[in-house]
XYZ file of C-alpha atoms in Angstrom:
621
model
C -47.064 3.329 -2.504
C -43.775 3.645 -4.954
C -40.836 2.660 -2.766
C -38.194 5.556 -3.082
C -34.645 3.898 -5.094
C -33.117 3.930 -1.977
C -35.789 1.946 -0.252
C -34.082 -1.328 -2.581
C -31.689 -3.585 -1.535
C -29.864 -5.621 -4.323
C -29.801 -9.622 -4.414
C -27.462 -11.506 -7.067
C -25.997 -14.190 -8.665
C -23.298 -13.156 -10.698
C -25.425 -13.763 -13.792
C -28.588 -11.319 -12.941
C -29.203 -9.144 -9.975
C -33.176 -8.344 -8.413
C -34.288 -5.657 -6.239
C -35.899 -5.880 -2.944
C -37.622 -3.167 -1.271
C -38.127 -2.435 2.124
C -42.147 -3.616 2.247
C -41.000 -7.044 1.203
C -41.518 -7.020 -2.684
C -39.691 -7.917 -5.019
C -39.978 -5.574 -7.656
C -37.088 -6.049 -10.564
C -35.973 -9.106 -11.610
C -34.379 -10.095 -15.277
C -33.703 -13.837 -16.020
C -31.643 -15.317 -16.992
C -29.103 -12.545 -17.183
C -28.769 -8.622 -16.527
C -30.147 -7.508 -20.000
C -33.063 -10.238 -20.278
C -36.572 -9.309 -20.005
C -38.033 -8.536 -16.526
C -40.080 -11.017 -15.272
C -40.744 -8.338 -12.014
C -40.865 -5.006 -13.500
C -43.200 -3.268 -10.885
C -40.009 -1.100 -10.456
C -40.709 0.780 -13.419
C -45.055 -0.021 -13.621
C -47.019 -1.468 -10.714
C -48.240 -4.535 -9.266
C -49.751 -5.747 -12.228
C -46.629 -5.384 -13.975
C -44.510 -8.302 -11.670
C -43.506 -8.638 -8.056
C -43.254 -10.918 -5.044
C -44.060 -9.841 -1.786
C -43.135 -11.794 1.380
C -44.463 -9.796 4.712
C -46.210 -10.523 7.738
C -50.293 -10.464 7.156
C -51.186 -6.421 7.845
C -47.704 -5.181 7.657
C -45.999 -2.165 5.640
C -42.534 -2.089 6.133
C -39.783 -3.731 7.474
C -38.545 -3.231 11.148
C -34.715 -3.320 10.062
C -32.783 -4.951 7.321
C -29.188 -5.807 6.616
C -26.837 -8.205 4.470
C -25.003 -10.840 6.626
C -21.769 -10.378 7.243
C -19.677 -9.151 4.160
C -22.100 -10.716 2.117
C -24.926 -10.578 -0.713
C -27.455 -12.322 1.529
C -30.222 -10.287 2.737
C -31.755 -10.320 5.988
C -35.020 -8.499 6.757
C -36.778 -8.241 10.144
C -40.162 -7.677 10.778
C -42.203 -6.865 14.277
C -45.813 -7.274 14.215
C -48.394 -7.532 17.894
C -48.232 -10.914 17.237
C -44.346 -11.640 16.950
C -41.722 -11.135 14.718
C -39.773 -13.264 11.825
C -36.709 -12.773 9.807
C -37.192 -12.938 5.748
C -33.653 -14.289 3.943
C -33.906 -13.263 0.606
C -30.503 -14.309 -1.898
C -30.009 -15.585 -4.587
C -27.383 -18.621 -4.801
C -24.181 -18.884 -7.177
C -25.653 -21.026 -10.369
C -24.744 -23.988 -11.161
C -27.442 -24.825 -13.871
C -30.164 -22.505 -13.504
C -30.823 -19.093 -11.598
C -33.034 -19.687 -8.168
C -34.317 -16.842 -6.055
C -34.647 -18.564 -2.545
C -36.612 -16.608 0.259
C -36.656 -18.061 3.906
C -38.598 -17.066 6.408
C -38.123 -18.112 10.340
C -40.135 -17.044 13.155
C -38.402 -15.386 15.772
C -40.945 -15.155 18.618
C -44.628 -15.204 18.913
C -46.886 -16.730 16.170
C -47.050 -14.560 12.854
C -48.923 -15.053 9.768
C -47.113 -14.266 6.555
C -48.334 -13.830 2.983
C -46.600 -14.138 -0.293
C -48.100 -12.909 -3.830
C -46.197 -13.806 -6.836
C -47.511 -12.484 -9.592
C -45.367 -12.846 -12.774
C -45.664 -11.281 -15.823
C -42.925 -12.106 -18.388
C -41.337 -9.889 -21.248
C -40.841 -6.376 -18.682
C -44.482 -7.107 -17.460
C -46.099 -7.392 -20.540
C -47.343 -11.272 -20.705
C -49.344 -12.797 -18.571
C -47.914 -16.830 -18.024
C -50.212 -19.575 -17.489
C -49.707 -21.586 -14.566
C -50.324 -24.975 -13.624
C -49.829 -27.316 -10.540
C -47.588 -30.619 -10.781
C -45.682 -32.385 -8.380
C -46.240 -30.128 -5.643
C -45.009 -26.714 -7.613
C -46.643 -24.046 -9.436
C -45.010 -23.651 -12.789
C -46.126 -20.600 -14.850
C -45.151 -20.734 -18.655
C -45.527 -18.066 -21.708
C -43.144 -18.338 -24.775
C -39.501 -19.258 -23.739
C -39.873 -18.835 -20.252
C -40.627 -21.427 -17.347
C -40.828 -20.929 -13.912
C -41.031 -23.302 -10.855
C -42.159 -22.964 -7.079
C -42.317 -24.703 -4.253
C -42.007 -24.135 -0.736
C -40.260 -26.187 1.836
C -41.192 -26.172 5.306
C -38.625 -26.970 8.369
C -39.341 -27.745 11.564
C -37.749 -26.184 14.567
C -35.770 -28.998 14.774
C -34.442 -28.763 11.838
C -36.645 -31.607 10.043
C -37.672 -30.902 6.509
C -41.008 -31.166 5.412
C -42.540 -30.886 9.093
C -43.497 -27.598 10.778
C -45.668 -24.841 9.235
C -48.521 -25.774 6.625
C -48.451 -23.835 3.830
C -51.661 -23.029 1.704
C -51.224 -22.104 -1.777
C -53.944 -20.938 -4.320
C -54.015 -19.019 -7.248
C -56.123 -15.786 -7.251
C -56.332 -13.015 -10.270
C -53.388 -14.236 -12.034
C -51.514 -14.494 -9.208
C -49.743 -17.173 -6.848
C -50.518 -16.630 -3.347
C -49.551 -18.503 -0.443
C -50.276 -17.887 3.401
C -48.499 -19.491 6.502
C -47.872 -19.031 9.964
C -44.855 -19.269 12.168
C -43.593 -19.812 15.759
C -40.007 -19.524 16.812
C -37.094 -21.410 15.127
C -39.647 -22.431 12.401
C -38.765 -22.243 8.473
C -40.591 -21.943 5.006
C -38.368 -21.310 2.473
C -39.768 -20.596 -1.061
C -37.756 -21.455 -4.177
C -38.138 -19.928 -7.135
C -36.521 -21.896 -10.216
C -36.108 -20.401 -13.939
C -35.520 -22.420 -17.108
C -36.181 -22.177 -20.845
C -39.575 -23.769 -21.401
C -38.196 -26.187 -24.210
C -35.648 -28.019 -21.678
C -36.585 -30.204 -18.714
C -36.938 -28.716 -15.130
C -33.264 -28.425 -13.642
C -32.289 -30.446 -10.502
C -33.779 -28.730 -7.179
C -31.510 -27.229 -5.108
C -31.747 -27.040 -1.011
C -32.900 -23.766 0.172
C -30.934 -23.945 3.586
C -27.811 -25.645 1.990
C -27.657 -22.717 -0.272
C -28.143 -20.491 1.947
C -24.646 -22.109 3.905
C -23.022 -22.282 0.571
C -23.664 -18.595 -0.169
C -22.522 -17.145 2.798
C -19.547 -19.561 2.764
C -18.610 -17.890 -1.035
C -18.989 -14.706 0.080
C -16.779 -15.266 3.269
C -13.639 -17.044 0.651
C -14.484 -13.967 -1.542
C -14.371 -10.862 1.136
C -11.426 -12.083 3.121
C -8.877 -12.237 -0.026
C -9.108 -8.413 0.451
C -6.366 -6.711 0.628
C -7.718 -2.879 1.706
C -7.122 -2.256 5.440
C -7.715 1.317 5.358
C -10.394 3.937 6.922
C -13.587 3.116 6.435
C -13.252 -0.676 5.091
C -16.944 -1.404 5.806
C -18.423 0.751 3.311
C -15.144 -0.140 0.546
C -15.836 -3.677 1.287
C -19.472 -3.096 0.485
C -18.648 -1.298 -2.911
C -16.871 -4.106 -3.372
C -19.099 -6.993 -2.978
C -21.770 -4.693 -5.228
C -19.173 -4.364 -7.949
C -18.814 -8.320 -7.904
C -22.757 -8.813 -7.640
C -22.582 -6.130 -10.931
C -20.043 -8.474 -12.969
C -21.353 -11.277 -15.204
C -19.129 -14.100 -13.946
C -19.245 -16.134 -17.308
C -17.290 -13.262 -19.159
C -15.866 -10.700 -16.766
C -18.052 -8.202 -18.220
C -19.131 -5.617 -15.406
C -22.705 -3.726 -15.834
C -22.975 -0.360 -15.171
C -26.241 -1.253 -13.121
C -28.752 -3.736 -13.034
C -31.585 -1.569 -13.926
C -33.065 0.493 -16.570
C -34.971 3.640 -17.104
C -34.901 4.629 -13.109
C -34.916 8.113 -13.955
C -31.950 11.400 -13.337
C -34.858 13.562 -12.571
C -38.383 12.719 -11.129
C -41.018 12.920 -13.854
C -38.480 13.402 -16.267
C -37.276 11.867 -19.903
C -34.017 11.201 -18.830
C -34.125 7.149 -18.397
C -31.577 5.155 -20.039
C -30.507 1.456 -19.814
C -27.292 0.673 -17.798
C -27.276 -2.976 -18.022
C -24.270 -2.628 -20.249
C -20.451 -2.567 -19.819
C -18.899 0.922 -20.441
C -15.239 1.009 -21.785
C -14.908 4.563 -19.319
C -15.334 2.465 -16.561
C -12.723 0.335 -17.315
C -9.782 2.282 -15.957
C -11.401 3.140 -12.484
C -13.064 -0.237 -12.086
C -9.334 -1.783 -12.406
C -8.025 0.544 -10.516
C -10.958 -0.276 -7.377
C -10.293 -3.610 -7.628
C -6.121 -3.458 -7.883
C -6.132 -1.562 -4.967
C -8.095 -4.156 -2.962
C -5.959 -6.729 -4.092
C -8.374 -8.670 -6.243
C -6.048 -9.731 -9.514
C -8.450 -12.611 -10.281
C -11.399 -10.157 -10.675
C -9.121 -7.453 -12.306
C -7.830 -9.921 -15.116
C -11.146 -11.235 -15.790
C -12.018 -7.735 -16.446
C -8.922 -7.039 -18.834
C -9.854 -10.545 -20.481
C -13.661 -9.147 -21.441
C -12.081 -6.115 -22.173
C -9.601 -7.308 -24.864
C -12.118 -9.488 -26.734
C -15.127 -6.940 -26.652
C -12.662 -4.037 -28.242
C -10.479 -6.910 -30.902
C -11.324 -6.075 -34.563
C -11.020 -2.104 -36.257
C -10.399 0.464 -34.526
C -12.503 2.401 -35.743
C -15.669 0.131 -34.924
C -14.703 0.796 -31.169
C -17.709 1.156 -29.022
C -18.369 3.106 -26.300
C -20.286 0.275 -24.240
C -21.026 -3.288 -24.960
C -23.154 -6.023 -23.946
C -22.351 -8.710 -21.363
C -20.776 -11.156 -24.012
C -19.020 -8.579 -25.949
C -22.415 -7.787 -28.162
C -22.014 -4.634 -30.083
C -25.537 -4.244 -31.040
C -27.866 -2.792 -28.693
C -30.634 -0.866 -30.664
C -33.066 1.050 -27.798
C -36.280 0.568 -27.865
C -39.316 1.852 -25.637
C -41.653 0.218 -23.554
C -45.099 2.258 -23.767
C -46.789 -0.769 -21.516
C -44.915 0.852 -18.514
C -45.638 4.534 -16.614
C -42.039 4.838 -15.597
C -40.717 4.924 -12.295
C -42.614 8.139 -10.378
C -44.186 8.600 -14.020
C -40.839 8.500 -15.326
C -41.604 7.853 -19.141
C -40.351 6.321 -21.599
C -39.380 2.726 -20.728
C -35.968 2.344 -22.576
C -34.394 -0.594 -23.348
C -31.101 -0.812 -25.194
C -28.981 2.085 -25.951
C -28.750 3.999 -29.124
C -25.656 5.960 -27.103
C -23.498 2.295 -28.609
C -23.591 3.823 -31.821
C -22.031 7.311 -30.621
C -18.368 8.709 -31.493
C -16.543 9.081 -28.549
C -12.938 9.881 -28.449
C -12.130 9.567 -24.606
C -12.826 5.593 -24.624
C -9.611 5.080 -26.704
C -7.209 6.419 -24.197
C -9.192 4.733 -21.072
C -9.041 1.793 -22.987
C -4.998 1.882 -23.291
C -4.800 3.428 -19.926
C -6.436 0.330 -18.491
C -4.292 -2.093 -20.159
C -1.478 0.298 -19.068
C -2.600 -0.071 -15.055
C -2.911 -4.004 -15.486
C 0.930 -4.048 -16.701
C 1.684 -2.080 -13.935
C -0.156 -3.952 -11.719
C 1.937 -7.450 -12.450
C -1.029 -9.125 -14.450
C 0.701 -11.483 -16.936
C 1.121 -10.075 -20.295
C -1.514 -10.807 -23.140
C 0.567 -11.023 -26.076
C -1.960 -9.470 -28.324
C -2.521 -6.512 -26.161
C 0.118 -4.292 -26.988
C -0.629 -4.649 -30.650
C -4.163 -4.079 -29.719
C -2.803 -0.296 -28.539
C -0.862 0.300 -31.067
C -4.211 0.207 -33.795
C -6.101 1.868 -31.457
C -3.370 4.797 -31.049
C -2.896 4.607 -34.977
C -6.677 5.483 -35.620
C -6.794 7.780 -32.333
C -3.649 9.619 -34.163
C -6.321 10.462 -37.121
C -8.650 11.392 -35.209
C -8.486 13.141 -32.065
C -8.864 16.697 -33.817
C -12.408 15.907 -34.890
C -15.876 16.538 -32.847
C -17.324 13.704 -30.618
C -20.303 13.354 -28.225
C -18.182 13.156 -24.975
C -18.172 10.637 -21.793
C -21.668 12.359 -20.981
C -22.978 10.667 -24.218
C -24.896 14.567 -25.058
C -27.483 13.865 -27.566
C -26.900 17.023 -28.884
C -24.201 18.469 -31.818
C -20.770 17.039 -31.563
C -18.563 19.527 -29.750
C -14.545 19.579 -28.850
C -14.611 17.932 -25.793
C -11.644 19.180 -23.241
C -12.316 15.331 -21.580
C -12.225 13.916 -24.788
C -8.479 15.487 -26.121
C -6.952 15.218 -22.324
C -7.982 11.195 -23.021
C -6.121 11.441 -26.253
C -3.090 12.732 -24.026
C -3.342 10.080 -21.828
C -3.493 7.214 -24.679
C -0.341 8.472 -26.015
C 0.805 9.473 -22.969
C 0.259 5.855 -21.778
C 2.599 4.574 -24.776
C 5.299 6.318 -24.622
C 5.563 5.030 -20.947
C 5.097 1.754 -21.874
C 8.125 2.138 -24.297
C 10.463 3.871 -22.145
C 10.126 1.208 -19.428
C 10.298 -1.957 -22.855
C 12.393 -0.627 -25.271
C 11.928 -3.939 -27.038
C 8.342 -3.877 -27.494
C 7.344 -2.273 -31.441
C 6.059 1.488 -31.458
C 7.699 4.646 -32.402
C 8.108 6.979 -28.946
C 8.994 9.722 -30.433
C 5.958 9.863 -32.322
C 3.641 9.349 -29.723
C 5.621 11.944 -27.536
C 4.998 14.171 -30.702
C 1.209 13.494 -30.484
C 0.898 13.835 -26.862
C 2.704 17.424 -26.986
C 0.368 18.734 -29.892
C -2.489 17.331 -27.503
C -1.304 19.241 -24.618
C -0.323 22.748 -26.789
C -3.945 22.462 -28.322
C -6.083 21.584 -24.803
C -4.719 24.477 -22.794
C -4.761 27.116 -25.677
C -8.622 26.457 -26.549
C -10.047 24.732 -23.990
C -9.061 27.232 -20.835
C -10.184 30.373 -20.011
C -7.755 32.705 -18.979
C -10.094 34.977 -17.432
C -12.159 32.766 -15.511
C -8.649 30.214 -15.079
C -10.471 27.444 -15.555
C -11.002 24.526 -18.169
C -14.257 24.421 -19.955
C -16.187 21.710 -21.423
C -15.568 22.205 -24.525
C -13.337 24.812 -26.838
C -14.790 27.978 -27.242
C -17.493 27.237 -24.863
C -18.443 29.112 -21.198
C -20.021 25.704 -19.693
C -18.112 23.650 -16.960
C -17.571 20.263 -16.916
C -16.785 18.266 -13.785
C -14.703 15.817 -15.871
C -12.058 18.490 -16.003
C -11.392 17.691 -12.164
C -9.736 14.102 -13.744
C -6.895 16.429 -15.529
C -4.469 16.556 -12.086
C -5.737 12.980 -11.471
C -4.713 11.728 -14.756
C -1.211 13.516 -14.705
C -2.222 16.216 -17.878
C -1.130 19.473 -15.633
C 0.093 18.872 -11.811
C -2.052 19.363 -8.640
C -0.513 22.691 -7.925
C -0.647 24.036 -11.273
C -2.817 27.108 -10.679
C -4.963 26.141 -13.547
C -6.032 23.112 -12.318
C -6.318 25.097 -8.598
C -8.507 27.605 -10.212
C -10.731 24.770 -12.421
C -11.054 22.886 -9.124
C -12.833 26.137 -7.706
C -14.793 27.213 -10.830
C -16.305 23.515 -11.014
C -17.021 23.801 -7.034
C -18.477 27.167 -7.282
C -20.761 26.805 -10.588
C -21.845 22.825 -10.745
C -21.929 22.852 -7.060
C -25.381 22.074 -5.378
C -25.998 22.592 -1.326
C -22.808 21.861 -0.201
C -20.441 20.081 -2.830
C -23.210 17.872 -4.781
C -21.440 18.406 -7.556
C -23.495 18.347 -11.430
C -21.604 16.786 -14.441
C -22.324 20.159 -16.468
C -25.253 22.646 -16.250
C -28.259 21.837 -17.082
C -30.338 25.489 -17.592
C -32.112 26.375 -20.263
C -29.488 28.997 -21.274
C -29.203 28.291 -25.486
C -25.419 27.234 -26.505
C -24.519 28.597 -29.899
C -25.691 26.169 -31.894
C -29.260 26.631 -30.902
C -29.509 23.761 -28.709
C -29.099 22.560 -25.255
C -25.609 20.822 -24.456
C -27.136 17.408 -24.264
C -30.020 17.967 -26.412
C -32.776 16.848 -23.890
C -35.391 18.533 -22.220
C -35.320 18.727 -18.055
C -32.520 18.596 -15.371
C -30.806 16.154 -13.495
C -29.591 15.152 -9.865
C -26.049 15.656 -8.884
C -23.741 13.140 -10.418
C -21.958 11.153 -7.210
C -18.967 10.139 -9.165
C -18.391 13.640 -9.788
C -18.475 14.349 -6.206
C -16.270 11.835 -5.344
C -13.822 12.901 -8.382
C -14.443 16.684 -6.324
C -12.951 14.951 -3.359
C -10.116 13.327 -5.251
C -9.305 16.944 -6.278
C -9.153 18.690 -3.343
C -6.811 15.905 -1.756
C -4.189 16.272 -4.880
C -4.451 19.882 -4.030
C -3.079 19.715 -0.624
C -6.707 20.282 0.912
C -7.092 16.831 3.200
C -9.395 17.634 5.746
C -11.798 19.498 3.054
C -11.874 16.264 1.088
C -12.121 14.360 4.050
C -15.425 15.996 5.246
C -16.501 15.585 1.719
C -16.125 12.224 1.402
C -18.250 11.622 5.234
C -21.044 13.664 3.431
C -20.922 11.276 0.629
C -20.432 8.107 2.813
C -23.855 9.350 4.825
C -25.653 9.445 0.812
C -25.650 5.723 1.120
C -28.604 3.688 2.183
C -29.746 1.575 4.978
C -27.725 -1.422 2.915
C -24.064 0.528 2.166
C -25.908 1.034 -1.558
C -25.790 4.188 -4.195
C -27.484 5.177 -7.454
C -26.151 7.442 -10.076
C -27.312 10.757 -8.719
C -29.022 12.516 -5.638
C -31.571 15.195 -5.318
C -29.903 17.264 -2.151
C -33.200 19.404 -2.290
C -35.763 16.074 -2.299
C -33.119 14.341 -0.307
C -33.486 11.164 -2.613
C -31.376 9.020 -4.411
C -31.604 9.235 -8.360
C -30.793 6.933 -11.577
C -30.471 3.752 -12.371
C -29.318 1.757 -8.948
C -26.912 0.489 -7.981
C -24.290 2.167 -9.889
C -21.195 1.334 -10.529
C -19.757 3.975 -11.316
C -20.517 5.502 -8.159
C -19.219 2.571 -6.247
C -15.857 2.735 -7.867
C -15.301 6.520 -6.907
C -16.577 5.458 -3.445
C -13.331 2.897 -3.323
C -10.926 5.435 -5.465
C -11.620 8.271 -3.113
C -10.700 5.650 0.156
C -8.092 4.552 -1.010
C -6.245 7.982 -1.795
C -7.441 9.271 1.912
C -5.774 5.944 3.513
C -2.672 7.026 1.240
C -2.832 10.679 1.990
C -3.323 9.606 5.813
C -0.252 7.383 5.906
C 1.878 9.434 4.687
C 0.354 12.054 7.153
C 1.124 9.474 9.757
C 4.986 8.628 8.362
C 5.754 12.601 8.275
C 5.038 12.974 11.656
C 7.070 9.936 13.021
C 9.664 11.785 11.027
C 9.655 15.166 13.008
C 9.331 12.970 16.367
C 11.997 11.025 15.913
């Protein structure tokens, strides 16, 4: 039976990221990094397509499940009539090559436990062939080698003694059966390495497993957030480090592909990609937690993947900075729920969109704020990209929501324009001896403004539309108080606030990045040129809750955000979208994005809160 998204829980190693789902199986898995090929890709076929299962001999599901401590270490439960055992599943920081280690310890009784690794290499398409030597299976096809072995303990603690293992191959598949009493240990490893180079050095399951938690621990406690509701930051958090490709900084928007934004639908893009959007909001979630380190690696990746012409800017980029990511599909694979096509890569790279320009100098504007030290090429690094946005903010783009449909006048995309000139002049006014002409940038910014709130508001409806001339909503125009365009209590940013609530609202403030009916826009065509419809869009609901807490409305955001928090599953984790009606989580998982607005939307209630707080020892005193 398909596990629903939430059902996953996410294991990492700052390089690549699997999913494990609550029956035990491990169902996505790309190695060596976020945007290689699958060697697990049952997520997005079946069985036959890649997985590992670890369960107890009869049994379904798990009992319970939870990560240890504030950690990415994964601890599963399971009761069966005979007993019960504990499956570790984690995957430990690299120092040579990525290992998935699985450990499981018998907590009482005597259970028998089966594990079925079947690989399949290149997203489940080849079949490797695998040998025996030295005591491990290694399975091999094209550039890829994998190892395992298992290593029993004792419950004394001696390796090597304790539970026999049998291990057999049977239709092209590695299976291996066992059976446990209390305080005993098998611990599979499972080693990957390019098939050309020597096996790397084994590592020790159980030392790992000491090392990772002690990583995690040094990691978690450098945070700085001591707010409301720090369990489910610090959570966001620790997935938004498990999301970031340690070698370069880079942060993916999730470690999947093709999980789809509607059930059945077509909708299924790959997010194993850095966005320059989520540049600003990602900084801004970890600044506020007090993670510099993290936030400067960020603005590092940042300033190489964007250096060259402006006008070659991207919208997303690979790990490494790679600009090229052509999308391809995978007709091998159904789809997740039937979900087709299989995409990998994203033609969306190639797209014209004007908003990244601004978040891009807004960014580098919060880490100068924020006390990182100066990169001396980053300020000339704004000033080309505000030289070619100056040419080019009165033309057409796609928009943040990447519409495969006509180019439109995006409200989001001119109010970014604001901001990146916006951003400059502030950056003057506080250096007067840094280059740059404020009085032209104050010039730009005010033509920006004039032309936003003369053709993209509606004076009858007093609200902001997507687009000039245009009767859709857009949720991004709840970022325009946020972003400092118009003021909280301007009453057109009141009355878009409402209009966004009212129309892209779904059972209870789920809120929809635009509509998605089949009403024809002028041009003929649907605003995002694709067939179907979508789940609500959490970062949009968090952005709702932002809102409503600039407007003075605290305890309405506040019961927002709760109904958010309870979105999450068993694990603290969120995907893209939700289905209130289905009551399931939707899109590619986790997301980032969602975890960021999850943190943003904290942090402004602690603020909001405080100051609460300091007001009223005012009045007492």
């Amino acid at each position: 039976m398909t596990q629903r998204i939430e059902d996953y829980a996410l294991i990492g190693d700052l390089q690549t990221a699997a999913l494990v789902g609550r029956d035990g199986s491990l169902d996505w898995l790309c190695l060596p990094r976020f945007d290689s090929a699958a060697c697990f890709a049952a997520l997005l076929g079946d069985e036959e397509n890649g997985h590992w299962r670890l369960a107890p001999e009869g049994a379904t599901t798990c009992a319970a499940r939870s990560y240890r401590g504030d950690s990415l270490v994964l601890e599963t439960v399971w009761e069966t009539r005979s007993g019960s055992v504990k499956v570790t599943d984690f995957m430990p920081q690299r120092d040579q090559a990525p290992d998935v280690v699985r450990i499981v310890e018998g907590l009482t009784g005597e259970v028998t436990v089966h594990s079925t690794l079947r690989l399949r290499f290149d997203y489940g398409h080849i079949v490797p062939w695998v040998r025996h030597t030295d005591g491990h299976r290694v399975a091999v096809a094209g550039p890829d080698a994998i190892w395992l072995r298992d290593v029993p303990r004792s419950a004394d603690g001696t390796e090597g003694a304790g539970p026999r293992v049998k291990t057999w191959g049977q239709q092209y598949s590695t299976r291996s059966s066992f059976s446990v009493k209390p305080g005993e240990q098998v611990a599979f490893v499972m080693t990957w390495h390019p098939s050309h180079e020597p096996r790397p050095p084994l590592v020790d399951p159980y030392a790992s497993l000491a090392h990772s938690l002690e990583d995690w621990e040094a990691w978690t406690s450098t945070c700085t957030y001591e707010g409301p509701h720090r369990e489910a930051v610090l959570r966001s958090l620790i997935t938004l480090k498990a999301l970031t490709y340690a070698p370069t900084g880079g942060i993916v928007a999730a470690p999947t592909t093709s999980l789809p934004e509607e059930l059945g639908g077509v909708r299924n893009w790959d997010y194993r990609y850095c966005w320059l959007r989520d540049s600003t909001l990602t900084l801004g979630a970890l600044l506020a937690a007090g993670y510099l380190e993290e936030a400067g690696h960020w603005r590092d990746w940042l300033l190489r993947a964007v250096a060259g012409d402006p006008a070659d800017l991207k919208i997303m980029y690979g790990i490494s900075g790679e600009r090229r990511l052509p999308e391809t599909e995978l007709p091998w694979l159904r789809g997740y729920e039937n979900s087709a096509p299989v995409r990998i890569g994203n033609d969306a790279a190639e797209q014209l969109q004007l908003d990244v320009y601004g978040e891009v100098i807004d960014s580098l504007y919060l880490a100068r704020e924020a006390g990182l030290a100066p990169k001396p090429h980053a300020w000339k690094l704004q000033l080309s990209l505000l030289g070619f946005l100056e040419t080019m903010w009165r033309e057409p783009d796609e928009g943040l929501w990447e519409v495969r449909g006509p180019r439109k006048h995006f409200v989001h995309s001119k109010v970014m324009a604001w901001v990146a000139a916006d951003r400059a002049v502030r950056t003057l006014e506080k250096d007067p001896s840094l280059p740059g002409d404020a009085a032209r940038w104050r010039a730009m910014r005010d033509e920006v403004h004039r032309e936003v709130c003369e053709k993209g508001y509606d004076p009858e409806r007093n609200t902001f539309t997507q687009s000039y001339g245009s009767a859709e909503l857009d949720a991004a125009a709840l970022l325009i108080p946020q972003v400092g365009f118009l003021p909280p209590d301007d009453p057109r940013v009141v009355g878009t606030v409402e209009a966004v609530r009212a129309e892209l609202g779904r059972d209870g403030d789920f809120i929809q990045r635009y509509s998605t009916a089949e009403a024809e826009t002028a041009e003929g065509n649907r605003v995002d040129g694709l067939p179907g419809g979508e789940g609500a869009f959490l970062v949009c609901s968090f952005w709702l809750a932002d809102a409503l807490l600039l407007t003075g409305r605290v305890k309405e955001a506040r019961e927002l955000f709760d109904k958010l928090l309870a979105l999450r599953n068993d694990v603290g984790l969120l995907a893209e979208e939700y289905d209130p009606v289905a009551g399931r989580q939707l899109g590619n998982f986790p997301q980032a994005f969602s975890h960021i607005g999850l943190v943003g939307t904290a942090v402004a209630l602690a603020r909001a809160e405080a100051r609460d707080e300091a007001r009223s020892g005012e009045g007492a005193g």
